[in-house]
């Protein structure tokens, strides 16, 4: 999960077009398997940057290149060149931070203000990624496709084609129903145009919608259309068409308004009908004044404009049917299988150089620079030779994964140290540049990086090295804490273990674990949406569910709308690489632990398990503490727990152990005890 933070993993695109990344889970499972199987980190790096170009390319290595596709994209960007450069910038920024701890993105518009990265270096790297294909050959209308590698059989593709046709038919049915209902409303409104003008003359422009509804109902008018009509007349009363309306309104002749405009509108329609009878292709009645009247009647943004949203335009019965058809289409699409494919890049048209975008503007091009690696990280006499038939990503990955690279091993070792100790040897895990923090123990970082890169790049071996050390096994309490804190408040000298709060996922999974509810099956798709299906925006509802009892790593990550528990406990922004999670302490966290359905149900499940043990209350308390804290309670804690539970049990007690209400009272009492354990600092913090 820590690496997925760095890889800015998400199950949806976010931004302007929040489409589902229906196959992102394959990359997530690739990462889980890579760490479980102790894939050497140099291989792990190469697969994510150039897995499609490796000599021994596999489906797994192609899936790994999803790292380059996972970033948030402005999929509806009409300027394709800008979209490509923005995507490359995101890829460069993510690659630089994730593997090298460098902020290359700062050099897009000018030489880096602080680090020795020239703008030319940025565009030399960009040339490599410009030769990489991140978007597919087809679009969804104005929305771009991200690239995917398909490994589906012909039989699977044929079956999916039928599913696609069914989904399209369901969507078409909903859209057709809405269009027909809207057209019926438009005809009805047009037929009563004169009535709308007469009614609008009776009301003030600032009349509330509720008052308009009361007025419009008896007349068979649509209140929102009437409201729009009155607002239109307020600002367009000088229009020649409404001159008579203004005159008659001034004297209160509302019947005269209706009579005048009924005659006028009928004349305009009759003149046009006559012209059409004489010539079916006629577009005009021949009378300019009457044509202007018809044009005003039919203008979709004119005085009879309908509300743009169906929620406001259609009546309750019609709207309910439209929502029913839309929901059928959504459910059919959500349940439809996806093609066996993976988010992946591949080489596109090979560019051996690319022009510098002056001030980052893709329309203002400067000198061209060849593909290359950052000059500051190479010996002065080193010459980069990249093949003319490949993008250069493979050579870039091999250079980054070499033992001689000055940053790669140090950056990942520092990340793992931070994930163990709560603070990296370099505290700014994503920035090893001038604006980043200096290493607190540079010799330690160098030694760990050397051991790591010269012993097979094994993550598990590094874990073992760190976790068997005296430093890792120290207590978070120290007899001289007061004096030492004055000298070293950040514990840079590692004189005690740093107390850490569990991450959001660890809290959730621990709650499920001690309640016996955690489901342990690994892998598979978890986002309840089809690939590229629209998730939601400010006008629609996010139907994503988080009621799964699997590990939190398998819960959906929807950009723009994170799971509430994740959000409260500082889940990182999934649109950017994050090596350091925040650990805030705010009141809503306590409220969530008190009121969350997940916590309450888990506490109830744990209480039932404690009550299954027919032993005395003291033993149940001991079992609860051992489950929650991996230690037995102290005598004082047992007394506190008894003082808390026993009054709740005796309250409303019938004295009959077989009485159902008595059993529920006991369950409720012990459930509150279990919930108190789950919400305690000792449960949420590692000491």
XYZ file of C-alpha atoms in Angstrom:
687
model
C 0.000 0.000 0.000
C 2.908 2.359 0.692
C 4.174 1.877 -2.853
C 0.673 2.492 -4.228
C 0.823 5.891 -2.483
C 4.013 6.611 -4.398
C 2.490 5.310 -7.646
C -0.583 7.622 -7.122
C -2.810 4.573 -7.507
C -6.542 5.126 -8.027
C -9.513 3.348 -9.552
C -10.809 6.430 -11.355
C -9.329 9.247 -13.396
C -10.737 12.193 -11.433
C -10.416 15.704 -12.886
C -12.793 16.721 -15.670
C -13.886 13.255 -16.788
C -13.968 10.946 -13.782
C -14.028 7.656 -15.678
C -13.408 4.320 -14.000
C -9.949 2.804 -14.297
C -11.604 -0.593 -14.596
C -8.303 -2.442 -15.028
C -6.139 -0.514 -12.567
C -6.575 -3.399 -10.118
C -4.211 -5.483 -12.247
C -1.392 -3.042 -11.459
C -2.335 -3.102 -7.761
C -2.224 -6.901 -7.719
C 1.086 -6.799 -9.587
C 2.529 -4.619 -6.799
C 1.160 -6.900 -4.069
C 2.616 -9.979 -5.755
C 5.944 -8.234 -6.378
C 6.427 -7.449 -2.690
C 5.093 -10.817 -1.509
C 7.456 -12.650 -3.862
C 10.371 -10.328 -3.073
C 10.852 -9.281 -6.677
C 14.282 -7.569 -6.846
C 13.715 -3.827 -6.799
C 15.853 -3.189 -9.875
C 13.613 -5.557 -11.846
C 10.539 -3.944 -10.236
C 11.721 -0.551 -11.490
C 12.506 -1.748 -15.015
C 9.120 -3.409 -15.406
C 7.229 -0.272 -14.414
C 9.161 2.039 -16.739
C 9.783 -0.302 -19.682
C 8.109 -3.653 -19.039
C 6.828 -3.747 -22.610
C 10.378 -3.431 -23.998
C 12.166 -6.045 -21.893
C 13.773 -8.931 -23.809
C 11.720 -11.369 -21.709
C 8.476 -9.371 -21.883
C 5.440 -10.987 -20.225
C 1.833 -9.994 -19.558
C 2.933 -9.208 -15.994
C 5.668 -6.836 -17.139
C 3.204 -5.099 -19.475
C 0.783 -4.694 -16.564
C 3.624 -3.086 -14.593
C 3.827 -0.201 -17.073
C 0.436 0.843 -15.748
C 2.576 2.973 -13.425
C 2.950 5.437 -16.315
C -0.781 5.436 -17.149
C -2.284 5.808 -13.662
C -1.926 9.579 -13.448
C -4.961 11.864 -13.563
C -5.556 13.232 -17.070
C -7.672 15.978 -18.611
C -9.341 13.509 -20.948
C -11.594 16.109 -22.574
C -8.702 18.453 -23.439
C -9.381 19.499 -27.068
C -5.754 20.490 -27.741
C -4.045 17.133 -28.319
C -0.518 18.579 -28.179
C -1.249 20.176 -24.800
C -2.776 16.939 -23.519
C 0.333 15.011 -24.565
C 2.738 17.493 -22.947
C 0.681 17.646 -19.732
C 0.656 13.844 -19.584
C 4.410 13.661 -20.174
C 4.943 16.248 -17.451
C 2.908 14.127 -15.027
C 4.872 11.003 -15.993
C 8.226 12.751 -15.590
C 7.224 14.234 -12.248
C 5.949 10.888 -10.923
C 8.937 8.898 -12.215
C 11.423 11.420 -10.866
C 9.873 11.575 -7.406
C 9.135 7.853 -7.097
C 12.520 6.458 -8.106
C 15.016 9.316 -7.831
C 13.532 11.742 -5.321
C 13.847 14.551 -7.877
C 11.326 17.224 -8.885
C 11.847 17.258 -12.656
C 8.494 18.957 -13.211
C 9.960 22.238 -11.960
C 12.104 22.456 -15.116
C 9.252 22.410 -17.622
C 9.128 26.198 -17.987
C 12.716 27.177 -17.076
C 15.900 25.840 -15.526
C 15.182 24.447 -12.059
C 15.418 27.326 -9.588
C 17.213 25.263 -6.952
C 18.409 21.901 -8.286
C 20.991 21.499 -11.104
C 18.364 20.401 -13.636
C 18.333 22.401 -16.839
C 15.262 22.938 -18.965
C 17.132 21.135 -21.735
C 17.479 18.102 -19.422
C 13.721 18.113 -18.871
C 12.977 18.082 -22.604
C 15.659 15.471 -23.266
C 13.754 13.186 -20.899
C 10.435 14.363 -22.357
C 11.631 13.241 -25.798
C 11.822 9.684 -24.451
C 8.251 9.850 -23.185
C 7.015 11.606 -26.338
C 7.972 8.441 -28.177
C 5.777 6.508 -25.747
C 2.116 5.859 -26.482
C -0.077 6.610 -23.452
C -3.368 7.155 -25.294
C -5.139 4.678 -27.555
C -6.109 5.091 -31.179
C -9.811 5.590 -30.459
C -11.748 8.166 -28.477
C -15.075 8.168 -26.641
C -16.457 11.155 -28.507
C -14.498 14.134 -27.227
C -13.002 12.009 -24.441
C -9.614 10.406 -25.061
C -8.878 6.734 -24.473
C -5.878 5.828 -22.329
C -3.866 2.995 -23.832
C -4.517 -0.599 -22.792
C -2.884 -3.888 -23.722
C -5.462 -6.561 -24.530
C -4.863 -10.238 -23.910
C -8.477 -11.296 -24.532
C -9.320 -14.269 -26.742
C -11.444 -13.874 -29.871
C -14.307 -15.705 -28.125
C -14.150 -13.261 -25.223
C -14.144 -10.274 -27.578
C -17.211 -11.617 -29.410
C -19.098 -12.101 -26.140
C -18.156 -8.613 -24.971
C -19.391 -7.134 -28.238
C -22.866 -8.494 -27.461
C -22.679 -7.037 -23.963
C -21.652 -3.663 -25.380
C -24.641 -3.749 -27.710
C -26.974 -4.480 -24.782
C -25.487 -1.630 -22.727
C -25.816 0.737 -25.685
C -29.457 -0.305 -26.153
C -30.282 0.358 -22.476
C -28.611 3.766 -22.585
C -30.398 4.579 -25.833
C -33.756 3.635 -24.304
C -33.221 6.060 -21.420
C -31.998 8.833 -23.711
C -34.887 8.323 -26.157
C -37.454 8.381 -23.356
C -35.989 11.621 -22.012
C -35.902 13.198 -25.483
C -39.515 12.227 -26.206
C -40.720 13.495 -22.820
C -38.818 16.748 -23.274
C -40.266 17.162 -26.768
C -43.813 16.635 -25.460
C -43.179 19.294 -22.840
C -41.771 21.637 -25.480
C -44.898 21.206 -27.646
C -47.172 21.759 -24.637
C -45.321 24.912 -23.628
C -45.383 26.261 -27.173
C -49.135 25.682 -27.472
C -49.656 27.768 -24.327
C -47.179 30.504 -25.234
C -49.823 33.240 -25.014
C -51.004 31.930 -21.628
C -47.404 32.078 -20.338
C -47.094 35.711 -21.450
C -50.400 36.646 -19.794
C -49.458 34.866 -16.550
C -45.983 36.439 -16.569
C -47.601 39.883 -16.758
C -49.384 39.259 -13.450
C -46.308 38.418 -11.383
C -43.288 40.239 -10.078
C -39.889 39.130 -11.485
C -38.741 38.298 -7.956
C -41.684 36.032 -7.147
C -40.473 32.869 -5.416
C -40.637 29.497 -7.124
C -43.127 28.227 -4.519
C -45.521 31.080 -5.301
C -45.066 30.471 -9.016
C -45.932 26.808 -8.535
C -49.214 27.755 -6.865
C -50.029 30.151 -9.709
C -48.922 27.886 -12.568
C -50.705 24.721 -11.421
C -54.336 25.737 -12.094
C -53.337 27.089 -15.520
C -51.495 23.916 -16.519
C -48.207 25.809 -16.805
C -44.687 24.668 -15.891
C -43.521 26.825 -12.937
C -39.872 26.940 -13.986
C -40.750 27.845 -17.565
C -43.016 30.595 -16.206
C -40.200 31.826 -13.971
C -37.792 31.913 -16.911
C -40.405 33.661 -19.079
C -40.842 36.428 -16.487
C -37.075 36.848 -16.100
C -36.652 36.979 -19.873
C -39.300 39.692 -20.168
C -37.625 41.656 -17.395
C -34.480 42.045 -19.488
C -35.973 41.943 -23.027
C -39.116 44.059 -22.737
C -37.734 46.416 -25.420
C -37.807 43.601 -27.960
C -40.316 44.528 -30.740
C -42.136 41.241 -30.116
C -42.911 42.231 -26.523
C -43.765 45.902 -27.094
C -47.518 45.140 -27.051
C -47.018 43.000 -23.937
C -45.441 45.935 -22.130
C -48.258 48.293 -23.129
C -51.050 45.948 -22.057
C -49.279 44.978 -18.817
C -49.036 48.643 -17.866
C -52.859 48.967 -17.935
C -53.477 45.520 -16.438
C -55.157 44.077 -19.529
C -54.043 40.480 -19.026
C -56.850 39.006 -21.138
C -55.807 41.382 -23.899
C -52.250 40.020 -23.741
C -53.450 36.454 -24.136
C -55.862 37.352 -26.953
C -53.285 39.434 -28.853
C -50.503 36.865 -28.720
C -52.817 33.915 -29.398
C -53.823 35.595 -32.645
C -50.232 36.596 -33.492
C -48.754 33.142 -32.867
C -51.566 31.433 -34.780
C -50.987 33.762 -37.726
C -47.261 33.015 -37.758
C -47.841 29.256 -37.714
C -50.574 29.460 -40.345
C -48.400 31.521 -42.687
C -45.572 29.016 -42.405
C -47.947 26.064 -42.919
C -49.271 27.708 -46.086
C -45.736 28.205 -47.364
C -44.878 24.544 -46.637
C -47.994 23.417 -48.509
C -46.857 25.326 -51.571
C -43.235 24.198 -51.218
C -42.274 21.372 -48.864
C -38.684 22.626 -48.746
C -39.703 26.132 -47.664
C -37.834 27.534 -44.664
C -39.752 30.820 -44.525
C -43.325 32.036 -44.747
C -42.282 34.974 -46.879
C -43.277 37.424 -44.147
C -40.194 38.572 -42.217
C -42.219 39.809 -39.234
C -44.097 36.529 -38.833
C -40.879 34.542 -39.330
C -39.345 36.514 -36.446
C -42.336 35.526 -34.280
C -41.912 31.826 -35.133
C -38.194 32.060 -34.487
C -38.848 33.464 -31.004
C -41.341 30.684 -30.276
C -38.895 27.959 -31.288
C -35.734 29.477 -29.792
C -34.483 26.913 -27.184
C -32.937 29.765 -25.181
C -35.788 32.230 -25.741
C -38.709 33.246 -23.538
C -40.096 29.680 -23.504
C -36.777 27.942 -22.698
C -37.079 24.646 -20.811
C -34.979 23.862 -17.721
C -31.777 22.144 -18.910
C -31.858 19.422 -16.248
C -34.492 16.671 -16.474
C -34.923 16.886 -12.681
C -36.450 20.327 -13.156
C -38.129 19.867 -16.531
C -40.047 16.600 -16.195
C -42.996 15.854 -13.926
C -42.568 13.379 -11.067
C -44.018 10.370 -12.888
C -42.023 10.953 -16.068
C -38.851 11.702 -14.124
C -39.233 8.525 -12.063
C -39.491 6.466 -15.247
C -36.435 8.188 -16.730
C -34.450 7.484 -13.564
C -35.625 3.854 -13.640
C -34.403 3.410 -17.217
C -31.128 5.213 -16.434
C -30.542 3.019 -13.393
C -31.165 -0.125 -15.459
C -28.559 1.072 -17.963
C -26.091 1.905 -15.176
C -26.526 -1.456 -13.434
C -26.233 -3.419 -16.689
C -23.046 -1.522 -17.548
C -21.612 -1.912 -14.028
C -22.186 -5.661 -14.015
C -20.888 -6.236 -17.518
C -17.536 -7.954 -17.766
C -14.486 -6.046 -18.920
C -12.186 -7.179 -21.669
C -9.071 -8.905 -20.360
C -6.701 -5.992 -20.724
C -4.374 -3.837 -18.666
C -3.511 -0.171 -18.499
C -0.179 -0.115 -20.280
C 2.095 1.957 -22.471
C 3.882 0.985 -25.650
C 6.281 2.657 -28.026
C 4.719 4.992 -30.568
C 6.320 7.040 -33.324
C 10.000 7.335 -32.395
C 11.329 10.870 -31.961
C 15.082 11.253 -31.562
C 14.683 14.840 -30.367
C 12.029 17.280 -29.220
C 11.813 21.075 -29.166
C 11.980 22.984 -25.907
C 8.654 24.643 -25.081
C 9.597 28.210 -24.210
C 8.123 29.011 -20.778
C 6.359 25.648 -20.984
C 4.123 26.856 -23.817
C 3.700 24.079 -26.385
C 2.822 26.690 -29.019
C 6.091 28.579 -28.525
C 8.850 26.190 -29.567
C 12.576 26.735 -29.154
C 15.652 24.687 -30.019
C 15.379 20.923 -30.310
C 17.281 18.706 -27.874
C 18.129 15.009 -28.331
C 16.880 12.242 -26.063
C 19.178 11.961 -23.072
C 19.451 11.467 -19.311
C 19.947 14.405 -16.904
C 23.460 15.743 -17.386
C 24.051 16.351 -13.678
C 23.744 12.617 -12.978
C 26.239 11.487 -15.634
C 30.022 11.710 -15.821
C 31.146 14.652 -17.946
C 32.504 12.406 -20.687
C 29.538 10.000 -20.745
C 27.671 9.721 -24.045
C 24.120 8.380 -24.055
C 23.409 6.097 -26.999
C 19.734 5.283 -27.526
C 18.409 2.964 -30.259
C 16.653 4.637 -33.161
C 13.928 1.982 -33.227
C 12.893 2.358 -29.562
C 11.765 5.215 -27.337
C 14.715 4.876 -24.944
C 12.560 3.945 -21.929
C 14.362 0.625 -21.528
C 17.767 2.310 -21.479
C 16.413 4.924 -19.052
C 15.139 2.175 -16.753
C 18.444 0.274 -16.924
C 20.361 3.460 -16.106
C 18.083 4.194 -13.143
C 18.336 0.604 -11.874
C 22.116 0.385 -12.100
C 24.089 0.122 -8.896
C 26.077 3.174 -9.976
C 23.046 5.468 -10.080
C 23.524 8.008 -7.286
C 19.910 8.133 -6.111
C 17.779 5.066 -6.850
C 18.986 2.795 -4.040
C 19.163 5.661 -1.529
C 15.613 6.778 -2.327
C 13.954 3.374 -1.896
C 16.018 2.544 1.201
C 14.986 5.874 2.679
C 11.337 5.143 1.884
C 11.459 1.787 3.638
C 13.174 3.371 6.633
C 10.409 5.969 6.788
C 7.709 3.297 6.554
C 9.259 1.537 9.549
C 10.239 4.500 11.708
C 7.696 7.156 10.739
C 10.396 9.519 9.453
C 12.981 8.993 6.753
C 16.707 9.480 7.181
C 15.924 12.139 4.585
C 12.618 13.425 5.943
C 11.461 14.697 2.529
C 11.167 11.239 0.975
C 10.083 12.549 -2.445
C 12.636 15.345 -2.677
C 16.372 14.753 -2.359
C 17.059 18.155 -3.900
C 18.175 21.449 -2.385
C 14.720 22.217 -0.994
C 14.497 18.765 0.546
C 15.736 17.899 4.020
C 19.341 16.953 4.620
C 19.927 13.364 5.760
C 20.089 13.040 9.525
C 22.519 10.101 9.223
C 24.146 10.234 5.762
C 26.619 7.444 6.513
C 23.776 5.159 7.606
C 21.841 5.937 4.424
C 24.890 5.239 2.261
C 25.628 1.972 4.054
C 22.036 0.732 3.762
C 21.917 1.697 0.070
C 25.190 -0.136 -0.592
C 24.047 -3.267 1.261
C 20.717 -3.175 -0.567
C 22.070 -2.737 -4.097
C 24.922 -5.218 -3.596
C 22.814 -8.008 -2.102
C 20.292 -8.557 -4.870
C 18.027 -5.506 -4.325
C 15.939 -7.644 -1.954
C 13.229 -5.707 -0.107
C 12.644 -8.561 2.349
C 16.345 -8.765 3.175
C 16.311 -5.032 3.870
C 13.271 -5.439 6.129
C 15.076 -8.209 7.989
C 18.215 -6.104 8.355
C 16.268 -3.171 9.789
C 13.821 -5.086 11.981
C 16.467 -7.263 13.654
C 18.484 -4.202 14.647
C 18.597 -2.822 18.180
C 17.458 0.513 16.756
C 14.162 -0.899 15.514
C 13.552 -2.876 18.700
C 13.906 0.083 21.050
C 11.037 1.169 23.305
C 9.187 4.405 22.608
C 9.691 5.299 26.285
C 13.106 6.433 27.500
C 14.234 7.241 31.046
C 15.918 10.451 29.859
C 13.234 11.604 27.419
C 12.971 15.090 28.920
C 16.672 15.920 28.571
C 17.131 14.196 25.202
C 14.074 15.840 23.659
C 15.585 19.264 24.315
C 18.704 18.303 22.356
C 17.054 16.162 19.639
C 13.287 16.793 19.424
C 12.933 15.012 16.061
C 14.694 11.865 17.376
C 17.175 12.067 14.496
C 19.786 10.287 16.607
C 17.408 7.363 17.121
C 17.652 7.341 20.923
C 14.123 5.917 21.208
C 11.471 4.551 18.880
C 9.119 7.153 17.472
C 5.482 6.701 18.472
C 3.335 6.403 15.333
C -0.347 6.456 14.547
C -1.648 3.647 12.376
C -2.630 4.580 8.841
C -6.290 4.623 7.820
C -6.136 1.158 6.262
C -4.327 -0.313 9.275
C -6.968 1.040 11.663
C -9.814 -0.335 9.547
C -8.204 -3.735 9.017
C -7.257 -4.035 12.700
C -10.872 -3.363 13.693
C -12.020 -6.128 11.357
C -9.225 -8.467 12.464
C -9.906 -8.400 16.205
C -13.635 -8.795 15.547
C -13.010 -11.886 13.428
C -14.639 -10.286 10.378
C -11.605 -9.697 8.150
C -11.798 -11.589 4.855
C -8.321 -12.479 3.632
C -8.722 -13.497 -0.013
C -6.242 -11.563 -2.169
C -6.532 -9.869 -5.524
C -9.221 -9.280 -8.085
C -11.364 -6.402 -9.252
C -13.103 -4.459 -6.499
C -14.362 -1.243 -8.100
C -18.057 -1.860 -8.969
C -17.816 -0.197 -12.363
C -17.020 -1.213 -15.885
C -13.823 0.025 -17.485
C -14.168 3.644 -18.625
C -17.659 3.874 -17.132
C -18.477 7.356 -15.863
C -18.179 7.405 -12.057
C -19.852 10.642 -10.977
C -19.616 14.412 -11.001
C -21.292 17.292 -9.151
C -24.612 16.464 -10.847
C -24.693 12.721 -10.178
C -24.267 10.192 -7.390
C -21.221 8.055 -6.633
C -22.539 4.482 -6.320
C -19.220 3.072 -5.090
C -19.628 0.790 -2.072
C -17.120 0.302 0.745
C -18.925 -2.451 2.675
C -16.458 -5.153 1.658
C -14.762 -6.902 4.585
C -11.567 -7.555 2.640
C -8.306 -5.781 3.395
C -8.454 -2.040 2.792
C -5.914 -2.285 -0.008
C -8.725 -3.880 -2.041
C -11.225 -1.070 -1.469
C -11.881 1.299 -4.396
C -9.940 4.569 -4.511
C -12.178 7.096 -6.267
C -10.462 10.379 -7.009
C -12.570 13.387 -5.958
C -14.571 11.271 -3.494
C -12.513 9.171 -1.095
C -13.951 6.691 1.386
C -14.896 8.647 4.538
C -12.685 6.630 6.890
C -9.711 7.065 4.561
C -10.317 10.782 4.325
C -10.584 11.322 8.085
C -7.372 9.427 8.786
C -5.208 11.296 6.259
C -5.300 9.098 3.177
C -3.020 10.830 0.655
C -4.091 12.686 -2.458
C -4.190 9.910 -5.106
C -3.406 12.328 -7.931
C 0.255 12.731 -6.957
C 3.130 10.610 -5.596
C 3.134 10.598 -1.794
C 5.949 9.178 0.283
C 4.981 10.913 3.526
C 1.456 10.590 4.855
C 0.239 13.145 7.356
C -0.869 11.983 10.803
C -3.291 14.555 12.175
C -5.272 14.417 15.405
C -8.707 15.990 14.906
C -12.100 15.603 16.563
C -13.865 14.007 13.557
C -11.566 10.979 13.911
C -12.937 10.283 17.390
C -16.487 10.874 16.179
C -15.929 8.393 13.363
C -14.697 5.723 15.782
C -17.815 6.355 17.890
C -20.376 6.377 15.071
C -18.939 4.434 12.132
C -21.154 1.548 11.063
C -18.040 -0.545 10.441
C -16.735 0.021 13.992
C -20.125 -0.519 15.645
C -20.793 -3.766 13.760
C -17.258 -5.012 14.433
C -17.562 -4.220 18.139
C -20.855 -6.117 18.183
C -19.237 -9.139 16.486
C -16.327 -9.090 18.938
C -18.728 -8.834 21.879
C -20.653 -11.900 20.726
C -17.399 -13.847 20.524
C -16.449 -12.801 24.055
C -19.892 -13.835 25.300
C -19.504 -17.237 23.622
C -16.803 -17.818 26.221
C -18.877 -18.859 29.237
C -16.189 -17.707 31.654
C -16.536 -14.875 34.135
C -16.421 -11.170 33.126
C -12.804 -10.808 34.232
C -11.677 -13.465 31.778
C -13.670 -11.802 28.993
C -11.945 -8.513 29.743
C -8.573 -10.244 29.580
C -9.465 -11.805 26.223
C -10.549 -8.402 24.902
C -7.269 -6.765 25.929
C -5.159 -9.558 24.480
C -7.022 -9.308 21.173
C -6.857 -5.532 20.959
C -3.466 -4.793 22.528
C -1.613 -8.146 22.551
C -1.212 -7.854 26.318
C -3.239 -8.723 29.416
C -4.883 -5.860 31.314
C -3.511 -4.442 34.541
C -5.563 -4.797 37.735
C -6.628 -1.160 37.526
C -7.789 -1.664 33.945
C -9.826 -4.716 34.943
C -11.548 -2.685 37.681
C -12.278 0.147 35.240
C -13.717 -2.285 32.700
C -15.905 -3.999 35.313
C -17.142 -0.635 36.564
C -18.068 0.190 32.965
C -19.651 -3.109 31.853
C -21.454 -4.494 34.912
C -23.798 -1.517 35.475
C -24.781 -1.688 31.802
C -25.481 -5.427 32.111
C -27.530 -5.067 35.298
C -29.515 -2.175 33.826
C -32.895 -3.521 32.593
C -31.754 -6.986 33.696
C -34.469 -9.630 34.115
C -32.116 -12.032 35.848
C -33.015 -14.784 33.367
C -30.002 -15.715 31.263
C -32.319 -17.274 28.650
C -34.335 -14.080 28.272
C -33.718 -12.606 24.804
C -33.844 -9.009 26.028
C -31.300 -9.879 28.730
C -28.991 -11.352 26.069
C -29.313 -8.207 23.958
C -28.517 -6.079 27.010
C -25.353 -8.098 27.603
C -24.329 -7.903 23.951
C -24.859 -4.143 23.975
C -22.792 -3.706 27.151
C -19.875 -5.798 25.927
C -20.114 -4.210 22.485
C -19.557 -0.782 24.054
C -16.562 -2.205 25.922
C -15.092 -3.552 22.661
C -15.752 -0.258 20.894
C -13.935 1.585 23.681
C -10.903 -0.650 23.091
C -11.019 0.038 19.341
C -11.234 3.797 19.854
C -8.417 3.951 22.408
C -5.029 5.536 21.743
C -3.273 2.270 22.479
C -5.179 0.594 19.650
C -4.585 3.388 17.133
C -0.953 4.176 18.015
C 2.191 2.039 17.875
C 4.243 2.715 20.986
